[in-house]
Amino acid sequence: MNEEAKNAPAPSSESAVPPNDASAWQRVSSAYAWADLAINLLLVLAVVAALVIVLVATSGDAPLPPRIILPIVAAALLVNALFAFRRVRAIGYILREDDLLFRRGIMFERIVAVPYGRLQLVDITRGPLLRALGLATLKFVTASAATGVQLPGLRNEDAEALRDRLVALAETRRSGL
């Protein structure tokens, strides 16, 4: 190896940021974990209420499948609710030079790279619960049907600033659309 190659600086492009570099990932608001937990607990309550209605309507002589399936579903939803904070902590994004990396998932991690030039629509959604917490979901639409990326749990100001930045970046990097 020649001396020039040894002394040459390493590429410092933001695109070189590895997806597993934990310090580079931007996190969503921790308040989103409370919204996720609330929704999961409401689902548990709905399933338990359905079980109670079935038991009351049949005077305790409910058929065997609802008596087995509904408690199993309620238990599974309760376990899912217990992972709300860990699941939200696993959501993150990185704005790199040419694309946006999005990550989610605990056991099955999914990392999606969305090139800025492929963005067709950047949408902000605020449901009643997220609005009450001052949060929003940023949705990216590209030409590919498989790249419907949603970034939930951003603070309203952050979602609007990120939307504006992504639209500006997309305008400068259009790739034949």
mmCIF file of C-alpha atoms in Angstrom:
data_model
loop_
_atom_site.group_PDB
_atom_site.id
_atom_site.type_symbol
_atom_site.label_atom_id
_atom_site.label_comp_id
_atom_site.label_asym_id
_atom_site.label_seq_id
_atom_site.Cartn_x
_atom_site.Cartn_y
_atom_site.Cartn_z
ATOM 1 C CA MET A 1 0.000 0.000 0.000
ATOM 2 C CA ASN A 2 1.456 3.389 -0.940
ATOM 3 C CA GLU A 3 1.981 6.245 1.519
ATOM 4 C CA GLU A 4 -0.777 8.417 0.027
ATOM 5 C CA ALA A 5 -3.368 5.712 0.559
ATOM 6 C CA LYS A 6 -2.252 5.193 4.170
ATOM 7 C CA ASN A 7 -2.386 8.897 5.030
ATOM 8 C CA ALA A 8 -5.593 9.695 3.142
ATOM 9 C CA PRO A 9 -8.444 10.657 5.452
ATOM 10 C CA ALA A 10 -11.332 8.217 5.730
ATOM 11 C CA PRO A 11 -14.541 9.213 3.953
ATOM 12 C CA SER A 12 -16.541 11.472 6.240
ATOM 13 C CA SER A 13 -19.821 11.331 4.378
ATOM 14 C CA GLU A 14 -22.942 11.041 6.480
ATOM 15 C CA SER A 15 -23.940 8.149 4.224
ATOM 16 C CA ALA A 16 -21.114 6.184 5.807
ATOM 17 C CA VAL A 17 -22.923 6.179 9.168
ATOM 18 C CA PRO A 18 -23.488 2.513 9.966
ATOM 19 C CA PRO A 19 -27.059 1.578 10.913
ATOM 20 C CA ASN A 20 -25.863 -0.079 14.122
ATOM 21 C CA ASP A 21 -24.180 3.087 15.484
ATOM 22 C CA ALA A 22 -26.532 3.754 18.408
ATOM 23 C CA SER A 23 -25.358 7.343 18.919
ATOM 24 C CA ALA A 24 -26.450 8.406 15.429
ATOM 25 C CA TRP A 25 -30.112 7.378 15.738
ATOM 26 C CA GLN A 26 -32.700 10.061 16.539
ATOM 27 C CA ARG A 27 -35.375 8.763 18.903
ATOM 28 C CA VAL A 28 -39.070 9.456 18.975
ATOM 29 C CA SER A 29 -40.674 11.041 22.028
ATOM 30 C CA SER A 30 -40.888 8.840 25.109
ATOM 31 C CA ALA A 31 -44.449 10.111 25.568
ATOM 32 C CA TYR A 32 -45.384 7.939 22.597
ATOM 33 C CA ALA A 33 -44.767 4.883 24.794
ATOM 34 C CA TRP A 34 -47.624 6.024 27.028
ATOM 35 C CA ALA A 35 -49.927 6.296 23.998
ATOM 36 C CA ASP A 36 -48.872 2.830 22.828
ATOM 37 C CA LEU A 37 -49.416 1.443 26.335
ATOM 38 C CA ALA A 38 -52.859 3.080 26.590
ATOM 39 C CA ILE A 39 -54.001 1.645 23.261
ATOM 40 C CA ASN A 40 -52.782 -1.827 24.199
ATOM 41 C CA LEU A 41 -54.503 -1.685 27.588
ATOM 42 C CA LEU A 42 -57.736 -0.527 25.932
ATOM 43 C CA LEU A 43 -57.550 -3.572 23.676
ATOM 44 C CA VAL A 44 -57.072 -5.797 26.738
ATOM 45 C CA LEU A 45 -60.120 -4.210 28.355
ATOM 46 C CA ALA A 46 -62.175 -4.711 25.186
ATOM 47 C CA VAL A 47 -61.303 -8.418 25.034
ATOM 48 C CA VAL A 48 -62.013 -8.876 28.758
ATOM 49 C CA ALA A 49 -65.347 -7.037 28.310
ATOM 50 C CA ALA A 50 -66.207 -9.358 25.398
ATOM 51 C CA LEU A 51 -65.429 -12.362 27.604
ATOM 52 C CA VAL A 52 -67.609 -11.007 30.417
ATOM 53 C CA ILE A 53 -70.464 -10.323 27.968
ATOM 54 C CA VAL A 54 -70.218 -13.851 26.573
ATOM 55 C CA LEU A 55 -70.210 -15.348 30.070
ATOM 56 C CA VAL A 56 -73.120 -13.194 31.284
ATOM 57 C CA ALA A 57 -75.184 -13.735 28.114
ATOM 58 C CA THR A 58 -74.801 -17.515 28.382
ATOM 59 C CA SER A 59 -75.219 -17.613 32.185
ATOM 60 C CA GLY A 60 -71.766 -19.129 32.549
ATOM 61 C CA ASP A 61 -72.441 -21.895 30.011
ATOM 62 C CA ALA A 62 -70.459 -20.307 27.198
ATOM 63 C CA PRO A 63 -69.109 -22.635 24.516
ATOM 64 C CA LEU A 64 -65.569 -23.823 25.113
ATOM 65 C CA PRO A 65 -63.781 -21.915 22.284
ATOM 66 C CA PRO A 66 -64.650 -18.379 23.536
ATOM 67 C CA ARG A 67 -63.796 -19.401 27.113
ATOM 68 C CA ILE A 68 -60.354 -20.509 25.953
ATOM 69 C CA ILE A 69 -59.574 -18.107 23.111
ATOM 70 C CA LEU A 70 -60.615 -14.800 24.723
ATOM 71 C CA PRO A 71 -58.428 -15.204 27.853
ATOM 72 C CA ILE A 72 -55.471 -16.244 25.663
ATOM 73 C CA VAL A 73 -55.964 -13.162 23.462
ATOM 74 C CA ALA A 74 -56.260 -10.938 26.564
ATOM 75 C CA ALA A 75 -53.050 -12.408 28.015
ATOM 76 C CA ALA A 76 -51.192 -11.953 24.711
ATOM 77 C CA LEU A 77 -52.335 -8.327 24.481
ATOM 78 C CA LEU A 78 -51.281 -7.743 28.090
ATOM 79 C CA VAL A 79 -47.798 -9.116 27.364
ATOM 80 C CA ASN A 80 -47.697 -6.901 24.260
ATOM 81 C CA ALA A 81 -48.587 -3.902 26.445
ATOM 82 C CA LEU A 82 -45.685 -4.703 28.772
ATOM 83 C CA PHE A 83 -43.276 -4.250 25.852
ATOM 84 C CA ALA A 84 -44.632 -0.795 24.890
ATOM 85 C CA PHE A 85 -41.687 1.169 26.297
ATOM 86 C CA ARG A 86 -39.078 -1.162 24.791
ATOM 87 C CA ARG A 87 -40.854 -1.153 21.422
ATOM 88 C CA VAL A 88 -40.920 2.650 21.314
ATOM 89 C CA ARG A 89 -37.259 2.855 22.342
ATOM 90 C CA ALA A 90 -36.434 0.694 19.303
ATOM 91 C CA ILE A 91 -37.911 3.264 16.878
ATOM 92 C CA GLY A 92 -35.382 5.651 15.384
ATOM 93 C CA TYR A 93 -34.239 7.468 12.288
ATOM 94 C CA ILE A 94 -31.093 8.945 10.790
ATOM 95 C CA LEU A 95 -30.970 11.730 8.201
ATOM 96 C CA ARG A 96 -28.002 10.891 6.022
ATOM 97 C CA GLU A 97 -26.584 12.699 3.008
ATOM 98 C CA ASP A 98 -28.659 10.873 0.375
ATOM 99 C CA ASP A 99 -31.352 9.038 2.306
ATOM 100 C CA LEU A 100 -33.316 8.640 5.501
ATOM 101 C CA LEU A 101 -32.808 5.460 7.519
ATOM 102 C CA PHE A 102 -35.763 4.288 9.591
ATOM 103 C CA ARG A 103 -35.547 1.539 12.204
ATOM 104 C CA ARG A 104 -38.114 -0.297 14.291
ATOM 105 C CA GLY A 105 -38.611 -3.664 15.921
ATOM 106 C CA ILE A 106 -37.315 -5.504 18.958
ATOM 107 C CA MET A 107 -36.975 -9.112 17.952
ATOM 108 C CA PHE A 108 -37.263 -8.624 14.208
ATOM 109 C CA GLU A 109 -35.512 -5.348 13.494
ATOM 110 C CA ARG A 110 -36.479 -3.607 10.265
ATOM 111 C CA ILE A 111 -34.236 -0.935 8.765
ATOM 112 C CA VAL A 112 -35.537 0.925 5.720
ATOM 113 C CA ALA A 113 -33.511 3.398 3.657
ATOM 114 C CA VAL A 114 -35.664 5.939 1.826
ATOM 115 C CA PRO A 115 -33.715 7.953 -0.783
ATOM 116 C CA TYR A 116 -34.739 11.611 -0.696
ATOM 117 C CA GLY A 117 -35.189 11.667 -4.465
ATOM 118 C CA ARG A 118 -37.858 8.950 -4.255
ATOM 119 C CA LEU A 119 -40.085 10.750 -1.752
ATOM 120 C CA GLN A 120 -43.415 11.636 -3.324
ATOM 121 C CA LEU A 121 -45.389 12.634 -0.241
ATOM 122 C CA VAL A 122 -44.513 13.492 3.343
ATOM 123 C CA ASP A 123 -47.650 13.562 5.467
ATOM 124 C CA ILE A 124 -48.282 14.434 9.122
ATOM 125 C CA THR A 125 -51.072 12.606 10.956
ATOM 126 C CA ARG A 126 -52.362 13.457 14.421
ATOM 127 C CA GLY A 127 -54.995 11.254 16.025
ATOM 128 C CA PRO A 128 -56.884 12.316 19.156
ATOM 129 C CA LEU A 129 -54.554 10.533 21.576
ATOM 130 C CA LEU A 130 -51.363 11.750 19.884
ATOM 131 C CA ARG A 131 -52.803 15.272 19.645
ATOM 132 C CA ALA A 132 -53.495 15.242 23.397
ATOM 133 C CA LEU A 133 -49.852 14.313 24.000
ATOM 134 C CA GLY A 134 -48.548 16.899 21.497
ATOM 135 C CA LEU A 135 -47.284 14.179 19.144
ATOM 136 C CA ALA A 136 -47.650 13.346 15.467
ATOM 137 C CA THR A 137 -46.887 10.580 12.975
ATOM 138 C CA LEU A 138 -44.832 11.397 9.901
ATOM 139 C CA LYS A 139 -45.680 9.247 6.892
ATOM 140 C CA PHE A 140 -43.450 8.916 3.811
ATOM 141 C CA VAL A 141 -44.837 7.710 0.501
ATOM 142 C CA THR A 142 -42.551 6.662 -2.336
ATOM 143 C CA ALA A 143 -43.127 5.127 -5.748
ATOM 144 C CA SER A 144 -42.647 1.683 -4.220
ATOM 145 C CA ALA A 145 -45.667 0.159 -2.526
ATOM 146 C CA ALA A 146 -43.380 -1.669 -0.080
ATOM 147 C CA THR A 147 -41.821 1.510 1.294
ATOM 148 C CA GLY A 148 -44.748 2.934 3.228
ATOM 149 C CA VAL A 149 -42.764 4.213 6.192
ATOM 150 C CA GLN A 150 -44.435 5.741 9.228
ATOM 151 C CA LEU A 151 -42.429 7.488 11.904
ATOM 152 C CA PRO A 152 -44.735 7.703 14.943
ATOM 153 C CA GLY A 153 -44.284 9.619 18.170
ATOM 154 C CA LEU A 154 -42.554 12.772 16.982
ATOM 155 C CA ARG A 155 -43.247 16.022 18.798
ATOM 156 C CA ASN A 156 -45.431 18.290 16.627
ATOM 157 C CA GLU A 157 -42.642 20.842 16.106
ATOM 158 C CA ASP A 158 -40.131 18.130 15.216
ATOM 159 C CA ALA A 159 -42.560 16.478 12.781
ATOM 160 C CA GLU A 160 -43.227 19.759 10.980
ATOM 161 C CA ALA A 161 -39.529 20.664 10.816
ATOM 162 C CA LEU A 162 -38.610 17.189 9.576
ATOM 163 C CA ARG A 163 -41.396 17.285 6.977
ATOM 164 C CA ASP A 164 -40.186 20.642 5.654
ATOM 165 C CA ARG A 165 -36.575 19.461 5.548
ATOM 166 C CA LEU A 166 -37.474 16.220 3.755
ATOM 167 C CA VAL A 167 -39.602 18.046 1.179
ATOM 168 C CA ALA A 168 -36.732 20.457 0.488
ATOM 169 C CA LEU A 169 -34.254 17.594 0.198
ATOM 170 C CA ALA A 170 -36.621 15.664 -2.073
ATOM 171 C CA GLU A 171 -37.009 18.674 -4.374
ATOM 172 C CA THR A 172 -33.243 18.972 -4.819
ATOM 173 C CA ARG A 173 -32.743 15.254 -5.433
ATOM 174 C CA ARG A 174 -35.608 14.240 -7.726
ATOM 175 C CA SER A 175 -34.687 11.067 -9.571
ATOM 176 C CA GLY A 176 -36.709 10.973 -12.755
ATOM 177 C CA LEU A 177 -40.213 11.199 -11.342
#
